[in-house]
Each structure stands twice: as C-alpha cells, then as structure tokens.
C-alpha cells in the first residue's frame, strides 16, 4: 500500500516523487520503474531519469505555450503560467540574467556550450549571420527566434539526471518491475476509480490516494489501453474489457521529424571536429559538440499557401495559429561530429572529416498514432508517426534546408566545407535544389529526434489537471499530455509540467483560470 503510486522512473516520475515527498514528508510514495538499476552498469555513474538525449536545455517560444493554454482554456499552461516552474527547476548559468525569466537556485544547473570554444565556431556563426540569421543572447527567454548560444543540462562535465538532481530520499523505488495494468473499480456516482495496479508477476499494489502514470508518450497510452481505457475498436481487437471509452488515447502523436545534413570540411587533419585525435581539448568532453542553436520562422507566404492546400475548405489568413504570433517553425543545430541517426544507414565516415547540421520541423501539423500489437505490456507498439504528411510540414522542412544550405554557399561557409555528403544514389543538395529533390532526401534520410508527445492529450484524454477523464484517482503526467508541438527539445517543458503538477496534486498550485476573459 502507498499513498501515491508513480509509474515510470523517468524525468516526470522522479520530479513528482521528489516534490510530493518534499511537500508532505508523511506521504508514502512508491516509484515503479521497468528498467534496471543503472548503478550496475560500469559506464553509468548517475542513474535515474533524463539519460538518453542530447541534454539540450531549450524552453521553446512563448507563442507555443500560449496556444496550449488557449486550446485547453487554462492560464496555467500559457507561457506566463508555466514561467514560475521554468524558473523553479533551474540554476541559470548567468547570474545577471533577467530574474523574471530565469531561476537561480533550482536543482538543474544549466551550462552554455560557449564555455567550450570549438575551432569552427567563429566561421559558422559568421556564415549564418551572412544570410540574415539574427544573433540573440538568450534562447530561453520567451522568444527563441534567432541564433543563440546552446545551453545544456550538463554540469562540470556530467549529466544531471532528474532522480539525482531532485533526490529520491524517502521514496520506495522498485526497479525491474513492470506494470501489467491499472485496476479500476466502481466508485461513487457510477464513476470508475483507480485503486491499485497489477504487476506482471501477479502481485498487486494499492494506492490510497492516486496512481500517476509517467511512462512517456508511448508507454503511457499503452498502459491506459491495457487497463481498459481507450478507443473501443482498439480494445475489442485485443479482447480487453472496455472500462472507459476514450477514443483519443494513442492519437494526436506529434514528433519532431528531422533531417541531418552532413558536410565534408576542408583541412580535417587540423582536428576541427570529432572523432579526431587532434580534436582533443579537455573541455570538449564536458558536453555535446555544438555551440549555437538557431530557431526561425519559415516564410509566411509559403506556409499560408501550404495551409490552404491542406485545408481547401477554409479561408487561411495571416492570423492562423500556425503563423501568428510569429512562430519558430524550424531549428538548425550545427554539430562538430558525424551524428548519424540510427537506422538511416548513411554510412558516414568516422574519420574527423564530417560535421553535421540537424534540421528539425518544430511545429508539425502532421499527426500520427499508436496502437497495441498485443496485450503483452513489454511488447513493442505499432507506431505510425505519419511524418511529412501535410503540405505545411513539407514547406517548413524545405525552407529550413534551403536556409541552412544558403549559409554554406556564402564565402564564409565555403571556407569551412568542401561538399555536402549525400546518401548513395542521391545528388548533393544546394539551396537551388527542387522541391522534389528535397522531398526525396527527407524520405530517404529523415528520422525522429525522439520528442514524441500528445498521445494522451490535455483536453482530450486528461483534463487541465492531468486527471484521466472518466476515472477518479488516476492522472497522466508526462509529454503525452502536451496537446500541441513545442519549439524545443522537451526536457525543460516536462520539468515545468511535473513541477506545476506536483503543486496542483498537493493543493499548492494556482486554481484554474480561463484564458477567455
């Protein structure tokens, strides 16, 4: 028996467990994680939460959160509503920064990549400025449009996993433990109530207050469906008794589809990028090999035309939410290493001659879905990301790729790179390449940047306090509740989400306030 059962030992689960215990030390909290104790791995010294990512500390743009808040009619999920929690989670690296935007005593110490000076930093920055990219000081100050120093969740050369940074003292942590389903019983007024969980071992654990699902954008909706909460047809297909019809579980999957362009540099023998024995300054081991990050709007006229093609029965104006306020449609992230994404099979040489430029579609309008392959809780899911399905998404990615390639066609860019490295059988691309050539490259080499969200969306599956609709005592708190894409890598967003939800759950948070005054 526990007061709170938190299912999932990742970022959100660790933050919730830590804060709930901090707010009320008398609480009994059990955190259940299907994975192993990472202390047992010889290469891992700081386990629990937020370990497998680029550690990019990016917040997103004010307009993203204001759209979220307006969609669910709750000021708490607007930018200003989340800002106290952005501040609360961080110890910002610049003590002179705007205190309205940044916090200075939170668990996560942010580190600017510019603490490391790479050999190509100056040249690449000048190349992007040459094509009109605007330098800005702070990517995390509410307006991320421009080129800013990249900030990371690294401190003194180490990652800061959530369980370590927040602390799990007094929490009952179960590892190597997989939840089979959540047990729902009849409650008052014909409502269902989540009372306990069943493990794959057959053991049951009761919760006297709540069960909180924080298994991520794939596994959280899977667990809901395995528990009888989901689309009727999907549950019937697998013989799962329907307890609560929730047709949007597993729908609205949004992810940042990305293409990485590779460039062969001049003079690789000088040790200008990794892996190269001459690329060996000790500071290079203290973070990811990058220094600046770019976010920009795609051309509005191009996007307006694309939206009209996607929505022929609507009259698209410049006030469409994908266009206004000015949005950050794409990201460009230069990296001084050949960061080939798994399964793209580009066969990029690891000889210190290649740099990578990650290009992300940050605000896709394409939506995917996931469904069950079986009733086995550890089985892989059937995931259809539905990337690149809209005219809008194709227009954004083409614009971003052309923007990036234009920088390398300047004298400053040409001084750095010798050629773009294309997949076998494909032509090298330039800013003058046709739409068809760009689309063909995306279809050949695009991949996920692992920013999945939306599959238990706020307003559809959960309410604005992350309570599963139709069930008492059950919440989902992780990226799956984010209803609309955010122009960020999602770590900061999920920290703020979990911080606010810890206050809401314990009654310390602000009450709901409509955005429609």
PDB file of N, CA, C and O in Angstrom, residues 21 133 146 183 189 195 284 289 300 307 341 387 403 418 448-449 463 490 493 512:
ATOM      1  N   UNK A  21       7.029  14.282  -1.938  1.00  0.00           N
ATOM      2  CA  UNK A  21       7.625  13.943  -0.640  1.00  0.00           C
ATOM      3  C   UNK A  21       8.106  15.194   0.081  1.00  0.00           C
ATOM      4  O   UNK A  21       7.974  15.316   1.306  1.00  0.00           O
ATOM      5  N   UNK A 133      20.557  35.493 -40.425  1.00  0.00           N
ATOM      6  CA  UNK A 133      20.127  34.937 -39.149  1.00  0.00           C
ATOM      7  C   UNK A 133      20.471  35.933 -38.041  1.00  0.00           C
ATOM      8  O   UNK A 133      21.588  36.434 -37.972  1.00  0.00           O
ATOM      9  N   UNK A 146      16.066  33.211 -33.635  1.00  0.00           N
ATOM     10  CA  UNK A 146      17.393  33.736 -33.879  1.00  0.00           C
ATOM     11  C   UNK A 146      18.453  32.699 -33.554  1.00  0.00           C
ATOM     12  O   UNK A 146      18.151  31.512 -33.344  1.00  0.00           O
ATOM     13  N   UNK A 183      -5.856  -1.304 -12.065  1.00  0.00           N
ATOM     14  CA  UNK A 183      -7.134  -1.908 -11.698  1.00  0.00           C
ATOM     15  C   UNK A 183      -8.137  -0.796 -11.395  1.00  0.00           C
ATOM     16  O   UNK A 183      -7.882   0.076 -10.552  1.00  0.00           O
ATOM     17  N   UNK A 189     -21.274   7.496  -7.650  1.00  0.00           N
ATOM     18  CA  UNK A 189     -21.929   8.162  -8.788  1.00  0.00           C
ATOM     19  C   UNK A 189     -21.601   7.497 -10.122  1.00  0.00           C
ATOM     20  O   UNK A 189     -21.420   8.162 -11.143  1.00  0.00           O
ATOM     21  N   UNK A 195      -7.660   2.088  -8.195  1.00  0.00           N
ATOM     22  CA  UNK A 195      -7.376   1.733  -6.804  1.00  0.00           C
ATOM     23  C   UNK A 195      -6.045   1.022  -6.609  1.00  0.00           C
ATOM     24  O   UNK A 195      -5.465   1.076  -5.521  1.00  0.00           O
ATOM     25  N   UNK A 284      36.141  19.671 -24.446  1.00  0.00           N
ATOM     26  CA  UNK A 284      35.226  19.036 -25.394  1.00  0.00           C
ATOM     27  C   UNK A 284      34.500  17.837 -24.792  1.00  0.00           C
ATOM     28  O   UNK A 284      33.485  17.395 -25.325  1.00  0.00           O
ATOM     29  N   UNK A 289      29.036  18.207 -28.755  1.00  0.00           N
ATOM     30  CA  UNK A 289      29.894  19.038 -29.612  1.00  0.00           C
ATOM     31  C   UNK A 289      29.097  20.035 -30.462  1.00  0.00           C
ATOM     32  O   UNK A 289      28.966  19.885 -31.678  1.00  0.00           O
ATOM     33  N   UNK A 300       6.140  33.265 -44.434  1.00  0.00           N
ATOM     34  CA  UNK A 300       4.706  33.190 -44.160  1.00  0.00           C
ATOM     35  C   UNK A 300       3.893  32.961 -45.432  1.00  0.00           C
ATOM     36  O   UNK A 300       2.921  32.194 -45.428  1.00  0.00           O
ATOM     37  N   UNK A 307      -0.913  25.793 -46.075  1.00  0.00           N
ATOM     38  CA  UNK A 307      -2.085  25.571 -45.226  1.00  0.00           C
ATOM     39  C   UNK A 307      -3.370  25.562 -46.047  1.00  0.00           C
ATOM     40  O   UNK A 307      -4.287  24.787 -45.765  1.00  0.00           O
ATOM     41  N   UNK A 341      21.957   9.432 -37.376  1.00  0.00           N
ATOM     42  CA  UNK A 341      20.831   8.896 -36.621  1.00  0.00           C
ATOM     43  C   UNK A 341      20.723   7.397 -36.883  1.00  0.00           C
ATOM     44  O   UNK A 341      20.894   6.948 -38.028  1.00  0.00           O
ATOM     45  N   UNK A 387       4.966  11.096 -40.435  1.00  0.00           N
ATOM     46  CA  UNK A 387       5.804  12.263 -40.734  1.00  0.00           C
ATOM     47  C   UNK A 387       5.532  12.803 -42.136  1.00  0.00           C
ATOM     48  O   UNK A 387       5.210  12.049 -43.061  1.00  0.00           O
ATOM     49  N   UNK A 403      17.527  27.281 -46.169  1.00  0.00           N
ATOM     50  CA  UNK A 403      18.148  28.294 -45.318  1.00  0.00           C
ATOM     51  C   UNK A 403      19.524  27.828 -44.854  1.00  0.00           C
ATOM     52  O   UNK A 403      20.502  28.574 -44.906  1.00  0.00           O
ATOM     53  N   UNK A 418      33.829  21.582 -47.915  1.00  0.00           N
ATOM     54  CA  UNK A 418      34.188  21.271 -49.300  1.00  0.00           C
ATOM     55  C   UNK A 418      32.987  20.795 -50.090  1.00  0.00           C
ATOM     56  O   UNK A 418      32.846  21.101 -51.281  1.00  0.00           O
ATOM     57  N   UNK A 448      13.366  10.443 -36.439  1.00  0.00           N
ATOM     58  CA  UNK A 448      12.863  11.096 -35.241  1.00  0.00           C
ATOM     59  C   UNK A 448      14.003  11.755 -34.470  1.00  0.00           C
ATOM     60  O   UNK A 448      15.138  11.260 -34.462  1.00  0.00           O
ATOM     61  N   UNK A 449      13.673  12.867 -33.801  1.00  0.00           N
ATOM     62  CA  UNK A 449      14.595  13.418 -32.809  1.00  0.00           C
ATOM     63  C   UNK A 449      14.131  13.036 -31.398  1.00  0.00           C
ATOM     64  O   UNK A 449      14.561  13.619 -30.416  1.00  0.00           O
ATOM     65  N   UNK A 463      -7.831  16.100 -18.239  1.00  0.00           N
ATOM     66  CA  UNK A 463      -8.257  17.482 -18.071  1.00  0.00           C
ATOM     67  C   UNK A 463      -7.047  18.360 -17.784  1.00  0.00           C
ATOM     68  O   UNK A 463      -5.894  17.895 -17.883  1.00  0.00           O
ATOM     69  N   UNK A 490      12.218  18.545 -25.460  1.00  0.00           N
ATOM     70  CA  UNK A 490      11.134  18.602 -24.473  1.00  0.00           C
ATOM     71  C   UNK A 490      11.541  18.461 -23.011  1.00  0.00           C
ATOM     72  O   UNK A 490      10.680  18.450 -22.124  1.00  0.00           O
ATOM     73  N   UNK A 493      10.415  21.464 -20.841  1.00  0.00           N
ATOM     74  CA  UNK A 493       8.952  21.510 -20.804  1.00  0.00           C
ATOM     75  C   UNK A 493       8.411  20.490 -19.808  1.00  0.00           C
ATOM     76  O   UNK A 493       7.511  20.785 -19.008  1.00  0.00           O
ATOM     77  N   UNK A 512      -7.552  26.933 -11.477  1.00  0.00           N
ATOM     78  CA  UNK A 512      -7.754  27.153 -12.905  1.00  0.00           C
ATOM     79  C   UNK A 512      -8.322  28.543 -13.164  1.00  0.00           C
ATOM     80  O   UNK A 512      -9.188  29.021 -12.453  1.00  0.00           O
TER      81      UNK A 512
END
